[in-house]
């Protein structure tokens, strides 16, 4: 077109409304992203399989050998019995750690003086390697469920506490001014209408990191207690030279971690949809 | 008054400016709404054993009549934003007095509503919820609150976006929400702190035109902070010029009749003359 640069919309041009919501889910699960992920997984499994067959199934059990191992583990009743115990420890420990972490984090973030006093102590406790405390925990509390819950708690609480504290303390000053200028006066209103919501994205970041650490705490606790849960099974089967079953257990732990993370993300999307 | 101690402009200009000025006897006899007398603001910063005082504003006096649109302009760092925050009651003034309809201002209040520099919406609230913020604090019942918020949103033309979150809106749309949030509480004075400063040139023009149209329909009392001379000339009734040292420099009545239209006004020789004059003053 000779005059293309000066083209103006013609009468017939059909304009779209400003906002159009269209259902783009064509029902197909096979998006480009998912196909790529599956492809990567297939390659990894293939390499693992080949490597396993070369170095020997004891050192690196190939994926195909894990099918039988899984069947054996399930059939013995070990997997679900011990998984239930592990989940119990994880659930209770993580729940406490979320309550305590968010609760104290909010208090330390909101009351600046308390926060400043607590901060060096929190930092000190945060850098203590919790695994080193496990033997002490056993000495103090024995081998029951409580000390295991405590280990999960200690592993995850600081991440949650520090994130929640930062979320409350680092509220955007302009937003506080907006709130004040529109009549938010009481500290309580400022907290429940502004600071709380401002902190939520931080809280969920803390909860997610905390969840991963809680799973690690659970396993480390169980390994060192060496009597129960998935960690206990790892101990039992590695002593029996069943590396294939140990691999299955590692896969189970991985799936558990992914699942917990996913649950926290679901909760995040539900409670703080603006932050997605 | 030493408004034009250093000015090189002619006498007719000077007369007009003085008429628009401070003396309470003349034009200010019309109902003044907002009165500032000798207002000053000093900031303190302690470091070690010494204290540094910054005199952000000194001896600012002016009146804003009801239904008047007053712009405050001045070079950056002259204390414009400090001044509007004093009027909003967000920070206390150190000297002088500020009163609105005879009532001294000692804190934020529903008689004043602010439109902030970068909209400053609450990210966790939808457009409709953002606009309701002030109404909630005024204890307006939920159904009326929604209705009034919707009306304000309609006024700025965002009814289709009521359930959007701020981050889903463009800068210009966010600032419209900021305006709706302020209009919803139906304040006596609308305070606008460089509301269009962060917008791109085209959006800024659209927003100015829209504000002009809205204001000419509603005639709210407005204090408008800007560093854009054209913007001030286009929209306001009067311009107050601050010196870079944070002192009053001049008050300046704008002669253009209303309703104003950008395309006619900006091309007129009068506009160009006024703009040149103000540019020299800054």
PDB file of N, CA, C and O in Angstrom, chain A residues 9-51:
ATOM      1  N   UNK A   9      -8.539   4.151  10.866  1.00  0.00           N
ATOM      2  CA  UNK A   9      -9.545   3.107  11.016  1.00  0.00           C
ATOM      3  C   UNK A   9     -10.740   3.408  10.138  1.00  0.00           C
ATOM      4  O   UNK A   9     -11.231   4.535  10.092  1.00  0.00           O
ATOM      5  N   UNK A  10     -11.201   2.439   9.420  1.00  0.00           N
ATOM      6  CA  UNK A  10     -12.340   2.653   8.538  1.00  0.00           C
ATOM      7  C   UNK A  10     -13.628   2.448   9.301  1.00  0.00           C
ATOM      8  O   UNK A  10     -13.634   1.986  10.435  1.00  0.00           O
ATOM      9  N   UNK A  11     -14.715   2.807   8.647  1.00  0.00           N
ATOM     10  CA  UNK A  11     -16.025   2.669   9.267  1.00  0.00           C
ATOM     11  C   UNK A  11     -16.312   1.225   9.637  1.00  0.00           C
ATOM     12  O   UNK A  11     -16.891   0.932  10.659  1.00  0.00           O
ATOM     13  N   UNK A  12     -15.835   0.325   8.731  1.00  0.00           N
ATOM     14  CA  UNK A  12     -16.177  -1.085   8.940  1.00  0.00           C
ATOM     15  C   UNK A  12     -15.347  -1.726  10.038  1.00  0.00           C
ATOM     16  O   UNK A  12     -15.646  -2.821  10.470  1.00  0.00           O
ATOM     17  N   UNK A  13     -14.253  -1.048  10.440  1.00  0.00           N
ATOM     18  CA  UNK A  13     -13.356  -1.667  11.421  1.00  0.00           C
ATOM     19  C   UNK A  13     -14.141  -2.051  12.666  1.00  0.00           C
ATOM     20  O   UNK A  13     -14.847  -1.238  13.239  1.00  0.00           O
ATOM     21  N   UNK A  14     -14.021  -3.303  13.062  1.00  0.00           N
ATOM     22  CA  UNK A  14     -14.739  -3.722  14.262  1.00  0.00           C
ATOM     23  C   UNK A  14     -13.801  -3.625  15.448  1.00  0.00           C
ATOM     24  O   UNK A  14     -12.738  -4.231  15.460  1.00  0.00           O
ATOM     25  N   UNK A  15     -14.188  -2.827  16.411  1.00  0.00           N
ATOM     26  CA  UNK A  15     -13.350  -2.651  17.592  1.00  0.00           C
ATOM     27  C   UNK A  15     -13.806  -3.602  18.678  1.00  0.00           C
ATOM     28  O   UNK A  15     -14.993  -3.856  18.837  1.00  0.00           O
ATOM     29  N   UNK A  16     -12.831  -4.104  19.417  1.00  0.00           N
ATOM     30  CA  UNK A  16     -13.141  -4.995  20.537  1.00  0.00           C
ATOM     31  C   UNK A  16     -13.478  -4.147  21.760  1.00  0.00           C
ATOM     32  O   UNK A  16     -12.929  -3.069  21.924  1.00  0.00           O
ATOM     33  N   UNK A  17     -14.349  -4.641  22.628  1.00  0.00           N
ATOM     34  CA  UNK A  17     -14.525  -3.944  23.903  1.00  0.00           C
ATOM     35  C   UNK A  17     -13.221  -3.976  24.699  1.00  0.00           C
ATOM     36  O   UNK A  17     -12.371  -4.841  24.450  1.00  0.00           O
ATOM     37  N   UNK A  18     -13.065  -3.051  25.644  1.00  0.00           N
ATOM     38  CA  UNK A  18     -11.800  -2.936  26.370  1.00  0.00           C
ATOM     39  C   UNK A  18     -11.411  -4.212  27.099  1.00  0.00           C
ATOM     40  O   UNK A  18     -10.283  -4.635  27.083  1.00  0.00           O
ATOM     41  N   UNK A  19     -12.389  -4.802  27.774  1.00  0.00           N
ATOM     42  CA  UNK A  19     -12.058  -5.983  28.571  1.00  0.00           C
ATOM     43  C   UNK A  19     -12.768  -7.175  27.983  1.00  0.00           C
ATOM     44  O   UNK A  19     -13.987  -7.184  27.841  1.00  0.00           O
ATOM     45  N   UNK A  20     -12.002  -8.172  27.599  1.00  0.00           N
ATOM     46  CA  UNK A  20     -12.600  -9.374  27.049  1.00  0.00           C
ATOM     47  C   UNK A  20     -12.086 -10.558  27.837  1.00  0.00           C
ATOM     48  O   UNK A  20     -10.883 -10.746  27.981  1.00  0.00           O
ATOM     49  N   UNK A  21     -12.978 -11.327  28.403  1.00  0.00           N
ATOM     50  CA  UNK A  21     -12.563 -12.528  29.102  1.00  0.00           C
ATOM     51  C   UNK A  21     -12.906 -13.718  28.228  1.00  0.00           C
ATOM     52  O   UNK A  21     -14.058 -13.933  27.883  1.00  0.00           O
ATOM     53  N   UNK A  22     -11.872 -14.442  27.837  1.00  0.00           N
ATOM     54  CA  UNK A  22     -12.085 -15.572  26.948  1.00  0.00           C
ATOM     55  C   UNK A  22     -11.557 -16.829  27.619  1.00  0.00           C
ATOM     56  O   UNK A  22     -10.502 -16.807  28.244  1.00  0.00           O
ATOM     57  N   UNK A  23     -12.301 -17.910  27.510  1.00  0.00           N
ATOM     58  CA  UNK A  23     -11.836 -19.180  28.049  1.00  0.00           C
ATOM     59  C   UNK A  23     -10.799 -19.754  27.088  1.00  0.00           C
ATOM     60  O   UNK A  23     -11.114 -20.098  25.957  1.00  0.00           O
ATOM     61  N   UNK A  24      -9.550 -19.788  27.531  1.00  0.00           N
ATOM     62  CA  UNK A  24      -8.497 -20.272  26.643  1.00  0.00           C
ATOM     63  C   UNK A  24      -8.085 -21.713  26.961  1.00  0.00           C
ATOM     64  O   UNK A  24      -7.206 -22.264  26.333  1.00  0.00           O
ATOM     65  N   UNK A  25      -8.729 -22.292  27.978  1.00  0.00           N
ATOM     66  CA  UNK A  25      -8.392 -23.674  28.279  1.00  0.00           C
ATOM     67  C   UNK A  25      -9.091 -24.554  27.251  1.00  0.00           C
ATOM     68  O   UNK A  25     -10.285 -24.743  27.285  1.00  0.00           O
ATOM     69  N   UNK A  26      -8.319 -25.075  26.283  1.00  0.00           N
ATOM     70  CA  UNK A  26      -8.934 -25.875  25.226  1.00  0.00           C
ATOM     71  C   UNK A  26      -9.096 -27.316  25.682  1.00  0.00           C
ATOM     72  O   UNK A  26      -9.306 -28.216  24.890  1.00  0.00           O
ATOM     73  N   UNK A  27      -8.946 -27.528  26.997  1.00  0.00           N
ATOM     74  CA  UNK A  27      -9.142 -28.858  27.520  1.00  0.00           C
ATOM     75  C   UNK A  27      -7.886 -29.700  27.440  1.00  0.00           C
ATOM     76  O   UNK A  27      -7.795 -30.756  28.039  1.00  0.00           O
ATOM     77  N   UNK A  28      -6.887 -29.220  26.704  1.00  0.00           N
ATOM     78  CA  UNK A  28      -5.678 -30.018  26.530  1.00  0.00           C
ATOM     79  C   UNK A  28      -4.706 -29.791  27.676  1.00  0.00           C
ATOM     80  O   UNK A  28      -4.448 -28.665  28.080  1.00  0.00           O
ATOM     81  N   UNK A  29      -4.161 -30.897  28.192  1.00  0.00           N
ATOM     82  CA  UNK A  29      -3.189 -30.808  29.268  1.00  0.00           C
ATOM     83  C   UNK A  29      -1.816 -30.503  28.685  1.00  0.00           C
ATOM     84  O   UNK A  29      -0.933 -30.001  29.348  1.00  0.00           O
ATOM     85  N   UNK A  30      -1.655 -30.760  27.385  1.00  0.00           N
ATOM     86  CA  UNK A  30      -0.331 -30.739  26.775  1.00  0.00           C
ATOM     87  C   UNK A  30       0.083 -29.346  26.340  1.00  0.00           C
ATOM     88  O   UNK A  30       0.112 -29.039  25.153  1.00  0.00           O
ATOM     89  N   UNK A  31       0.408 -28.497  27.304  1.00  0.00           N
ATOM     90  CA  UNK A  31       0.974 -27.208  26.948  1.00  0.00           C
ATOM     91  C   UNK A  31       2.442 -27.434  26.614  1.00  0.00           C
ATOM     92  O   UNK A  31       3.027 -28.452  26.965  1.00  0.00           O
ATOM     93  N   UNK A  32       3.023 -26.439  25.943  1.00  0.00           N
ATOM     94  CA  UNK A  32       4.423 -26.532  25.545  1.00  0.00           C
ATOM     95  C   UNK A  32       5.319 -26.732  26.776  1.00  0.00           C
ATOM     96  O   UNK A  32       6.273 -27.506  26.763  1.00  0.00           O
ATOM     97  N   UNK A  33       4.946 -26.021  27.864  1.00  0.00           N
ATOM     98  CA  UNK A  33       5.742 -26.086  29.086  1.00  0.00           C
ATOM     99  C   UNK A  33       5.731 -27.506  29.656  1.00  0.00           C
ATOM    100  O   UNK A  33       6.762 -28.057  30.036  1.00  0.00           O
ATOM    101  N   UNK A  34       4.541 -28.089  29.696  1.00  0.00           N
ATOM    102  CA  UNK A  34       4.424 -29.414  30.303  1.00  0.00           C
ATOM    103  C   UNK A  34       5.124 -30.476  29.465  1.00  0.00           C
ATOM    104  O   UNK A  34       5.794 -31.354  29.994  1.00  0.00           O
ATOM    105  N   UNK A  35       4.991 -30.363  28.157  1.00  0.00           N
ATOM    106  CA  UNK A  35       5.661 -31.323  27.282  1.00  0.00           C
ATOM    107  C   UNK A  35       7.173 -31.255  27.511  1.00  0.00           C
ATOM    108  O   UNK A  35       7.850 -32.281  27.624  1.00  0.00           O
ATOM    109  N   UNK A  36       7.705 -30.020  27.637  1.00  0.00           N
ATOM    110  CA  UNK A  36       9.136 -29.856  27.866  1.00  0.00           C
ATOM    111  C   UNK A  36       9.547 -30.493  29.190  1.00  0.00           C
ATOM    112  O   UNK A  36      10.572 -31.159  29.285  1.00  0.00           O
ATOM    113  N   UNK A  37       8.737 -30.275  30.234  1.00  0.00           N
ATOM    114  CA  UNK A  37       9.072 -30.835  31.543  1.00  0.00           C
ATOM    115  C   UNK A  37       9.121 -32.360  31.478  1.00  0.00           C
ATOM    116  O   UNK A  37      10.039 -32.979  32.014  1.00  0.00           O
ATOM    117  N   UNK A  38       8.128 -32.931  30.809  1.00  0.00           N
ATOM    118  CA  UNK A  38       8.086 -34.393  30.687  1.00  0.00           C
ATOM    119  C   UNK A  38       9.313 -34.877  29.920  1.00  0.00           C
ATOM    120  O   UNK A  38       9.953 -35.870  30.283  1.00  0.00           O
ATOM    121  N   UNK A  39       9.683 -34.128  28.876  1.00  0.00           N
ATOM    122  CA  UNK A  39      10.848 -34.508  28.077  1.00  0.00           C
ATOM    123  C   UNK A  39      12.107 -34.525  28.941  1.00  0.00           C
ATOM    124  O   UNK A  39      12.908 -35.467  28.868  1.00  0.00           O
ATOM    125  N   UNK A  40      12.286 -33.496  29.745  1.00  0.00           N
ATOM    126  CA  UNK A  40      13.460 -33.429  30.626  1.00  0.00           C
ATOM    127  C   UNK A  40      13.457 -34.627  31.572  1.00  0.00           C
ATOM    128  O   UNK A  40      14.484 -35.293  31.771  1.00  0.00           O
ATOM    129  N   UNK A  41      12.284 -34.907  32.138  1.00  0.00           N
ATOM    130  CA  UNK A  41      12.176 -36.024  33.080  1.00  0.00           C
ATOM    131  C   UNK A  41      12.576 -37.344  32.402  1.00  0.00           C
ATOM    132  O   UNK A  41      13.325 -38.147  32.969  1.00  0.00           O
ATOM    133  N   UNK A  42      12.096 -37.521  31.164  1.00  0.00           N
ATOM    134  CA  UNK A  42      12.397 -38.756  30.430  1.00  0.00           C
ATOM    135  C   UNK A  42      13.907 -38.889  30.212  1.00  0.00           C
ATOM    136  O   UNK A  42      14.496 -39.953  30.422  1.00  0.00           O
ATOM    137  N   UNK A  43      14.549 -37.785  29.832  1.00  0.00           N
ATOM    138  CA  UNK A  43      15.995 -37.814  29.591  1.00  0.00           C
ATOM    139  C   UNK A  43      16.734 -38.179  30.885  1.00  0.00           C
ATOM    140  O   UNK A  43      17.618 -39.048  30.897  1.00  0.00           O
ATOM    141  N   UNK A  44      16.339 -37.518  31.994  1.00  0.00           N
ATOM    142  CA  UNK A  44      16.991 -37.779  33.275  1.00  0.00           C
ATOM    143  C   UNK A  44      16.844 -39.259  33.649  1.00  0.00           C
ATOM    144  O   UNK A  44      17.822 -39.918  34.024  1.00  0.00           O
ATOM    145  N   UNK A  45      15.636 -39.787  33.490  1.00  0.00           N
ATOM    146  CA  UNK A  45      15.396 -41.189  33.837  1.00  0.00           C
ATOM    147  C   UNK A  45      16.216 -42.122  32.956  1.00  0.00           C
ATOM    148  O   UNK A  45      16.772 -43.121  33.425  1.00  0.00           O
ATOM    149  N   UNK A  46      16.317 -41.769  31.663  1.00  0.00           N
ATOM    150  CA  UNK A  46      17.069 -42.611  30.731  1.00  0.00           C
ATOM    151  C   UNK A  46      18.548 -42.664  31.107  1.00  0.00           C
ATOM    152  O   UNK A  46      19.168 -43.726  31.142  1.00  0.00           O
ATOM    153  N   UNK A  47      19.098 -41.474  31.412  1.00  0.00           N
ATOM    154  CA  UNK A  47      20.515 -41.409  31.806  1.00  0.00           C
ATOM    155  C   UNK A  47      20.735 -42.189  33.096  1.00  0.00           C
ATOM    156  O   UNK A  47      21.689 -42.972  33.234  1.00  0.00           O
ATOM    157  N   UNK A  48      19.844 -42.011  34.043  1.00  0.00           N
ATOM    158  CA  UNK A  48      19.912 -42.710  35.334  1.00  0.00           C
ATOM    159  C   UNK A  48      19.886 -44.229  35.110  1.00  0.00           C
ATOM    160  O   UNK A  48      20.696 -44.978  35.663  1.00  0.00           O
ATOM    161  N   UNK A  49      18.952 -44.650  34.255  1.00  0.00           N
ATOM    162  CA  UNK A  49      18.817 -46.077  33.961  1.00  0.00           C
ATOM    163  C   UNK A  49      20.125 -46.645  33.383  1.00  0.00           C
ATOM    164  O   UNK A  49      20.651 -47.656  33.850  1.00  0.00           O
ATOM    165  N   UNK A  50      20.647 -45.924  32.376  1.00  0.00           N
ATOM    166  CA  UNK A  50      21.881 -46.379  31.714  1.00  0.00           C
ATOM    167  C   UNK A  50      23.031 -46.429  32.716  1.00  0.00           C
ATOM    168  O   UNK A  50      23.754 -47.436  32.815  1.00  0.00           O
ATOM    169  N   UNK A  51      23.170 -45.346  33.475  1.00  0.00           N
ATOM    170  CA  UNK A  51      24.261 -45.267  34.441  1.00  0.00           C
ATOM    171  C   UNK A  51      24.140 -46.375  35.475  1.00  0.00           C
ATOM    172  O   UNK A  51      25.124 -47.022  35.833  1.00  0.00           O
TER     173      UNK A  51
END
